[in-house]
Short mmCIF file of C-alpha atoms in Angstrom, two decimals:
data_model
loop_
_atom_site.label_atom_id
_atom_site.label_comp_id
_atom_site.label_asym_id
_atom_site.label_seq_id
_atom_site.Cartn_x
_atom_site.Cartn_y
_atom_site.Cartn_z
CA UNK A 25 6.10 -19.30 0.17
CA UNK A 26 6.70 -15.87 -1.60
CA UNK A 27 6.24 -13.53 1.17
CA UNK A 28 5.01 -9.77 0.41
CA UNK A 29 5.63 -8.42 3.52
CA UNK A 30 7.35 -10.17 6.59
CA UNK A 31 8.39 -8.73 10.08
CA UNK A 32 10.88 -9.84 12.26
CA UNK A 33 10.26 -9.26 16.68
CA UNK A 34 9.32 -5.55 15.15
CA UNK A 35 8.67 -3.18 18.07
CA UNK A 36 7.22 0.19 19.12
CA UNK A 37 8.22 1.22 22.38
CA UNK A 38 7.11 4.23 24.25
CA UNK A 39 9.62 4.87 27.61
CA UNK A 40 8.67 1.55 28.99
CA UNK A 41 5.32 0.77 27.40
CA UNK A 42 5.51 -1.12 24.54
CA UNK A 43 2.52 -0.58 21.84
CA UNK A 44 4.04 -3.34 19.61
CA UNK A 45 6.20 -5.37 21.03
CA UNK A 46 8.21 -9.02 18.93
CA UNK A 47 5.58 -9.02 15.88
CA UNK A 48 6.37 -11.79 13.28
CA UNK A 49 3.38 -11.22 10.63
CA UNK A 50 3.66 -12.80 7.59
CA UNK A 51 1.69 -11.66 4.34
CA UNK A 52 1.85 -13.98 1.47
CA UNK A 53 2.03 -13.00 -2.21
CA UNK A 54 -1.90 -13.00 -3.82
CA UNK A 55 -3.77 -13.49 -0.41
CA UNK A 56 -5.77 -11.23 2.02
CA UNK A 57 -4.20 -10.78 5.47
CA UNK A 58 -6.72 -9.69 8.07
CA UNK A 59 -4.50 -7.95 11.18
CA UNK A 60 -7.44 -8.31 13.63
CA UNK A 61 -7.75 -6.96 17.17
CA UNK A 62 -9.04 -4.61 19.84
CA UNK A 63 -8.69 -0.90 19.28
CA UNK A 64 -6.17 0.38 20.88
CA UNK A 65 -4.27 -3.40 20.66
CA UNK A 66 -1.49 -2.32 17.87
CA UNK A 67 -2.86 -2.69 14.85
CA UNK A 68 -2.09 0.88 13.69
CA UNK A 69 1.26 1.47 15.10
CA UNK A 70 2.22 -2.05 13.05
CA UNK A 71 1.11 -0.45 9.69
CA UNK A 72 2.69 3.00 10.52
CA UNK A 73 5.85 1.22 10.95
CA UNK A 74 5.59 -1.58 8.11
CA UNK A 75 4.87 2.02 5.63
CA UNK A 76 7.47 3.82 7.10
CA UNK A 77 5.77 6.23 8.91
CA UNK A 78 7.07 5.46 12.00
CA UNK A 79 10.57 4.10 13.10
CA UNK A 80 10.51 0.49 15.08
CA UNK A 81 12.44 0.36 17.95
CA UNK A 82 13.91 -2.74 17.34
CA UNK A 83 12.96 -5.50 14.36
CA UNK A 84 13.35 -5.74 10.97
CA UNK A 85 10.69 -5.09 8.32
CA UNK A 86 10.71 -7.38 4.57
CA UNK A 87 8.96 -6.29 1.52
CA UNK A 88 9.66 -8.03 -1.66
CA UNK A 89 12.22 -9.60 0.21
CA UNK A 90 14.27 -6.80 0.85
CA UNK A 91 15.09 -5.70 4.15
CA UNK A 92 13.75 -2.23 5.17
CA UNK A 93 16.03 0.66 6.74
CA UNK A 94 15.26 3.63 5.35
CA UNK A 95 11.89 4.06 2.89
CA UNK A 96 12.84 3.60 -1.09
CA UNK A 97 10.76 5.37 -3.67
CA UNK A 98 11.43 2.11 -5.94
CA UNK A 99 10.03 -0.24 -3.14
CA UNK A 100 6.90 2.19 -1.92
CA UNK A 101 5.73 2.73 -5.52
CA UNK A 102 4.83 -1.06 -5.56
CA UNK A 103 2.72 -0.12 -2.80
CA UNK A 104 -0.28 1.73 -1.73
CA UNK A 105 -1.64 2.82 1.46
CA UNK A 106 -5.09 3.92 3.48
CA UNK A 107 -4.15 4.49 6.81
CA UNK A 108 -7.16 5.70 9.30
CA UNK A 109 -9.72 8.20 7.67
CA UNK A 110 -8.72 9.49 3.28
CA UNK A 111 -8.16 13.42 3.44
CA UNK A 112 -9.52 15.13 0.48
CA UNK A 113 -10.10 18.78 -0.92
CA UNK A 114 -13.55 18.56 -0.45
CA UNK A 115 -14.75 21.06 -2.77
CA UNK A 116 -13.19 19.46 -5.76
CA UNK A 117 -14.74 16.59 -7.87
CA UNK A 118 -13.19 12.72 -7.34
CA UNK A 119 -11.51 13.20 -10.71
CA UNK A 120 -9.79 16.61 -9.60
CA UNK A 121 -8.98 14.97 -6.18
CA UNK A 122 -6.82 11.90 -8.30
CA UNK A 123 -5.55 14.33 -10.25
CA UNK A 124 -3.81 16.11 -7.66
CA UNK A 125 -2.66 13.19 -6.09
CA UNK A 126 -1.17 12.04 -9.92
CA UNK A 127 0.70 15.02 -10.59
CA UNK A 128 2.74 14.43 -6.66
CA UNK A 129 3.27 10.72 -7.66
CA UNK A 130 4.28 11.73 -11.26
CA UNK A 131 2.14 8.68 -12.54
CA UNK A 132 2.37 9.03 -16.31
CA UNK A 133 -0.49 6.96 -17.54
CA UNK A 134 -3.22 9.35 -18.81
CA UNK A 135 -6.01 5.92 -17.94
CA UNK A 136 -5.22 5.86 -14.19
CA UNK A 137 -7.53 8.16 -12.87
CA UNK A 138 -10.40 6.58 -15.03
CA UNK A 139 -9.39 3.19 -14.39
CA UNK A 140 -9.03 4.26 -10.76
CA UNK A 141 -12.72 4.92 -10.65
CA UNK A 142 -13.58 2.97 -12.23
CA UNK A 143 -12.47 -0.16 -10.07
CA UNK A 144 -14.12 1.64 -7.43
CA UNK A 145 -17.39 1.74 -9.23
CA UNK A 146 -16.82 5.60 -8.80
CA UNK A 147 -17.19 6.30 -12.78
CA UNK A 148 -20.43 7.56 -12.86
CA UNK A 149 -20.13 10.31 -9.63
CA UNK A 150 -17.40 11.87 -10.94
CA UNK A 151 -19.55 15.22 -11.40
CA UNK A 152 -20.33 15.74 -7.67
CA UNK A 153 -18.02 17.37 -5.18
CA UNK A 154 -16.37 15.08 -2.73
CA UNK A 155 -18.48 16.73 0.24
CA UNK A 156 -21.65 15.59 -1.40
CA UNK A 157 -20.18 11.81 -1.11
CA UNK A 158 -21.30 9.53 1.73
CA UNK A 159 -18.40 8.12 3.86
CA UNK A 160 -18.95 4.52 2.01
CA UNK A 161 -18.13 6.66 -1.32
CA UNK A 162 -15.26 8.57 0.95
CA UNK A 163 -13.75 5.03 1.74
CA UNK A 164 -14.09 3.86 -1.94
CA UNK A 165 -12.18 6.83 -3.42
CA UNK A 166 -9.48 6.60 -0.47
CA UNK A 167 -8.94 3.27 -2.36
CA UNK A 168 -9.09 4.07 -5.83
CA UNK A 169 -6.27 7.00 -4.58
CA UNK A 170 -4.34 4.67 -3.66
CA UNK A 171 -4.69 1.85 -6.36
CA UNK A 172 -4.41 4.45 -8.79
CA UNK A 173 -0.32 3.75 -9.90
CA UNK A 174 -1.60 -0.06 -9.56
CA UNK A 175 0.29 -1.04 -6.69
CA UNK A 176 0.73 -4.95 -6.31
CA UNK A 177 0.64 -4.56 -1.97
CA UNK A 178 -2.13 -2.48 -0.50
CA UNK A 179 -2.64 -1.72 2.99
CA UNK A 180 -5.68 -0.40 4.43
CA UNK A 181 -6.20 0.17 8.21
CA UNK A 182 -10.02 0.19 9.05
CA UNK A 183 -11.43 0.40 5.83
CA UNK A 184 -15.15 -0.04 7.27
CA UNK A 185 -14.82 2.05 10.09
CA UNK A 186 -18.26 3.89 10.53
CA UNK A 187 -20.14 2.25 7.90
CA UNK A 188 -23.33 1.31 7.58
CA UNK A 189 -23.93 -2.46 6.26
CA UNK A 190 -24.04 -1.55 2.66
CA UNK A 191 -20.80 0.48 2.48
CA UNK A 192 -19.57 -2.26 4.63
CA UNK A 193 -20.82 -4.75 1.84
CA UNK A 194 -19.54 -2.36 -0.71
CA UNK A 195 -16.05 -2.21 0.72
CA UNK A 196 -15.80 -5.55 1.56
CA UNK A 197 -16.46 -6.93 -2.61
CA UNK A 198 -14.03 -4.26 -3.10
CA UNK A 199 -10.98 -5.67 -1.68
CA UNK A 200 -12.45 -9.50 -2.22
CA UNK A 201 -12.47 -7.94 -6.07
CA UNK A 202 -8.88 -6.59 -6.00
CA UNK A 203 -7.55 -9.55 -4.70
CA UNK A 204 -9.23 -12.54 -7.15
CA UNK A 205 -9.14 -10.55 -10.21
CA UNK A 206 -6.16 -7.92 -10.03
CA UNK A 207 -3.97 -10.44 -7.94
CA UNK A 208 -3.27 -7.48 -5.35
CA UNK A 209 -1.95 -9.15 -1.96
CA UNK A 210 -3.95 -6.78 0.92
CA UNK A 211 -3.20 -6.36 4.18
CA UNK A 212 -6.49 -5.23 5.87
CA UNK A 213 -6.63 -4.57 10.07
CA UNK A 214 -9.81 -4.39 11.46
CA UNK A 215 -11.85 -5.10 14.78
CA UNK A 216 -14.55 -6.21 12.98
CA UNK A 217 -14.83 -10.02 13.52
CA UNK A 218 -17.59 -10.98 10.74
CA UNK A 219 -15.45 -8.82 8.09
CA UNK A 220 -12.50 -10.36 8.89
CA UNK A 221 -14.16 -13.95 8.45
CA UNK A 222 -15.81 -12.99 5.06
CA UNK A 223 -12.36 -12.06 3.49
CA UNK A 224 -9.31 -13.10 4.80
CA UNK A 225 -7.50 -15.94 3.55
CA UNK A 226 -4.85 -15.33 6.76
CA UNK A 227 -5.46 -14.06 10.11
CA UNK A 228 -3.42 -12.27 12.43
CA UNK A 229 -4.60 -11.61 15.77
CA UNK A 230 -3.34 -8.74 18.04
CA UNK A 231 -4.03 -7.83 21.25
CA UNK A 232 -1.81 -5.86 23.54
CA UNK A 233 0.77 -5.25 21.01
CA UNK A 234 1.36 -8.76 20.80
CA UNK A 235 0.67 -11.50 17.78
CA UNK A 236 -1.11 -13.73 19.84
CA UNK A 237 -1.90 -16.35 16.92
CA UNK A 238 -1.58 -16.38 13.11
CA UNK A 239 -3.21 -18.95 11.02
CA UNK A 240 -5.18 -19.44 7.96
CA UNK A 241 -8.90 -18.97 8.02
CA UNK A 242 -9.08 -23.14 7.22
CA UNK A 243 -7.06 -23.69 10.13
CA UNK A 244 -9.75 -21.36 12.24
CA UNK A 245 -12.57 -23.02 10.48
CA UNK A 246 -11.08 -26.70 11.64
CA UNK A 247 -10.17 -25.15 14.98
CA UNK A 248 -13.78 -23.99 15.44
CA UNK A 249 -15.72 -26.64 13.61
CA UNK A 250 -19.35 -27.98 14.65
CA UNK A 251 -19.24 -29.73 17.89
CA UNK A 252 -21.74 -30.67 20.34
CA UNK A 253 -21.63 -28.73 23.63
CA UNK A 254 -22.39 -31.20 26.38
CA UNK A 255 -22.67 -30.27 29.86
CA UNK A 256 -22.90 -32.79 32.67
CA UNK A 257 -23.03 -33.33 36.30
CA UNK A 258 -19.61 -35.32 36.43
CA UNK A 259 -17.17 -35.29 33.65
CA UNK A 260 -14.98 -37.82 34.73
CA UNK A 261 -17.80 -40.24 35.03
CA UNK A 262 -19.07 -39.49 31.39
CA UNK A 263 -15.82 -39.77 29.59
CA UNK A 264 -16.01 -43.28 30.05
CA UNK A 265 -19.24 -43.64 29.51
CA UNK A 266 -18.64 -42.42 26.30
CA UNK A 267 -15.44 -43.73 25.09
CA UNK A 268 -16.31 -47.51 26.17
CA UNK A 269 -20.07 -47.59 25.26
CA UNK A 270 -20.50 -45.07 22.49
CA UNK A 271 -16.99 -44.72 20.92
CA UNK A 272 -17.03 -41.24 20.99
CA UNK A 273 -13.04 -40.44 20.99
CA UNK A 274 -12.71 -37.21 19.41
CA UNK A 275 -14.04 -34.85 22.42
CA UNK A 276 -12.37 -32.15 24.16
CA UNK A 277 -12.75 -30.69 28.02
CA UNK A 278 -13.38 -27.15 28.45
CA UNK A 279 -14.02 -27.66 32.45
CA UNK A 280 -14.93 -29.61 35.30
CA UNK A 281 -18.77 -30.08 33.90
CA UNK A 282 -18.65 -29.18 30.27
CA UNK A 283 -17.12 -30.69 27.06
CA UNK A 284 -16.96 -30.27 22.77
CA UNK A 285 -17.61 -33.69 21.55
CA UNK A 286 -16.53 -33.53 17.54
CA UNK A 287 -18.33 -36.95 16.59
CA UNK A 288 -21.30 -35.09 15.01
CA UNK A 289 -22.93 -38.45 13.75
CA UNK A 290 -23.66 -39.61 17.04
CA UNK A 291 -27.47 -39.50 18.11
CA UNK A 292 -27.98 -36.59 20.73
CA UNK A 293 -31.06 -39.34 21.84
CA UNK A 294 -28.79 -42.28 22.49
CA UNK A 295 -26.19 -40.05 24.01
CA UNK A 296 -28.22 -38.65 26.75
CA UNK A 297 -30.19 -41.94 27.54
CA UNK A 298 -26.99 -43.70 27.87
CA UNK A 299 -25.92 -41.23 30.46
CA UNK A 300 -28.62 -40.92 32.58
CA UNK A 301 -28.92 -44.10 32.83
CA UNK A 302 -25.47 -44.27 34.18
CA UNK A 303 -26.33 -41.44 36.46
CA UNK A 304 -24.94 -38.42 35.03
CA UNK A 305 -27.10 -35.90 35.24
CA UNK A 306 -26.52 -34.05 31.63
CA UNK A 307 -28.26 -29.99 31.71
CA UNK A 308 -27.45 -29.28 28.10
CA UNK A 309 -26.37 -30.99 24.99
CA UNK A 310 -26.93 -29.26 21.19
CA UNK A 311 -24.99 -28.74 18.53
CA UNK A 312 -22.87 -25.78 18.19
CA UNK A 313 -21.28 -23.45 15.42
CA UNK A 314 -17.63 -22.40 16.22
CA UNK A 315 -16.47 -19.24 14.51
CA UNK A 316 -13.89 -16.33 14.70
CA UNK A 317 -15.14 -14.56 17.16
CA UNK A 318 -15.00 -17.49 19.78
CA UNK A 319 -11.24 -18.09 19.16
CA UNK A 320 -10.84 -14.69 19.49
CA UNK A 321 -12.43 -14.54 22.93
CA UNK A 322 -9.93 -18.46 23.51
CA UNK A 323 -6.98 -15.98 22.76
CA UNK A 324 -7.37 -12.95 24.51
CA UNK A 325 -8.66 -14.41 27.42
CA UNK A 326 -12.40 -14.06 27.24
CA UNK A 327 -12.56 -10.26 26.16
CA UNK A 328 -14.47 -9.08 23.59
CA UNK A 329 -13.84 -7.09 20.63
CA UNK A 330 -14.38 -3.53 19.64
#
């Protein structure tokens, strides 16, 4: 796989605590990562040091391939960057803002600011001053500044942070848009569960400074599939019961009275009478939607996110 970006055991430590500590992440070429975890669990100290912005203390850092020492100006103009909140000159127009931020770069094409905008769907506020912007607006122009020299890697670090649910929405189509029609491989952290789930085609999951999984979001969706939650009065006496009489196979134990059973076309009816009249008590069987945010709580040990 052509890999954008690719760290090797990178690590941030500070005396002897360790804020990042043996991170492999891999981003693939064309795809949406989503670095996903706690705040406070690493996710900004990993982009500060995959940018540049701050030196590992051990590990290596890949983009395009090419091992990272020092930042290059030819490597770090195929990429662009929102890391935490965009600072602007807030009495200036979005167009004077990009400007500004043209002339540093030195980007030559006299389209970029408007095409900047306009990817943002920013072209038609261009007369206000940035301070009469809401934050979703904010957010939107922190991306066109740093889409504007059409960068094929983009990293942004809370993107929705503080949003209400239509700049949320608005964000979120955004970087969906960048990636299936501009081919732009994004690396997006968040500790946002359901945003995660809505965009990423690759999850990485963080927590303590650690990569505590990484896996597509098929791989989570067949990890977390439908199952029927059963809860009984004696699982050993059940599994029997339903291996020999109702060929259920495909079941897993999550304790001493509960299981997942993943044969969804079995009757919840006939599975229940066929118990009880066994005599195992059963408390609870339905079916049951898995998602991100329960293997989230699997990995990090039953604490919850935010």
């Amino acid at each position: 796989m052509d890999m954008v970006l690719k760290t090797v055991n990178l690590t941030k430590r500070y005396d002897t605590q360790y804020a990042v500590q043996n991170l492999n992440m891999n981003v693939e070429r064309g795809k949406i990562y989503g670095l996903l975890g706690r705040n406070g669990a690493g996710k900004t100290t990993t982009i500060r040091m995959v940018t540049g912005l701050l030196q590992p203390t051990d590990g290596d850092v890949f983009l395009f391939g090419e091992k990272m020492k020092t930042p290059t100006k030819p490597i770090f103009q195929r990429i662009g960057a929102l890391i935490e909140s965009p600072a602007f000159y807030e009495n200036l127009t979005a167009r004077e803002n990009l400007k500004i931020i043209a002339d540093l770069r030195g980007t030559q094409s006299k389209n970029s600011i408007d095409d900047a905008l306009k990817l943002v769907n920013l072209e038609n506020e261009t007369k206000k001053k940035v301070r009469q912007y809401s934050l979703g607006m904010k957010q939107r122009l922190g991306i066109a500044m740093a889409m504007m020299h059409n960068p094929e890697f983009i990293i942004l670090d809370e993107p929705t942070n503080g949003l209400d649910p239509i700049g949320i929405q608005q964000i979120r189509l955004l970087i969906k848009k960048l990636s299936a029609e501009n081919g732009v491989t994004v690396l997006i952290s968040s500790h946002i569960l359901s945003e995660i789930e809505q965009m990423a085609d690759k999850v990485g999951i963080i927590d303590k400074g650690v990569l505590v999984e990484e896996l597509t979001m098929d791989e989570i969706r067949y990890r977390n599939r439908h199952y029927l939650k059963l809860n009984v009065s004696d699982i050993k006496r059940a599994i029997p019961i339903l291996e020999k009489e109702l060929f259920i196979h495909d079941f897993e134990i999550v304790n001493d009275c509960e299981m997942k059973i993943y044969d969804l076309d079995k009757d919840l009816g006939i599975i229940n009478r066929m118990l009880v009249m066994n005599g195992v008590d059963v408390s609870e069987l339905h079916v049951k939607k898995g998602n991100l945010e329960e293997y989230f709580l699997k990995l990090t040990g039953g604490v919850t996110i935010g």
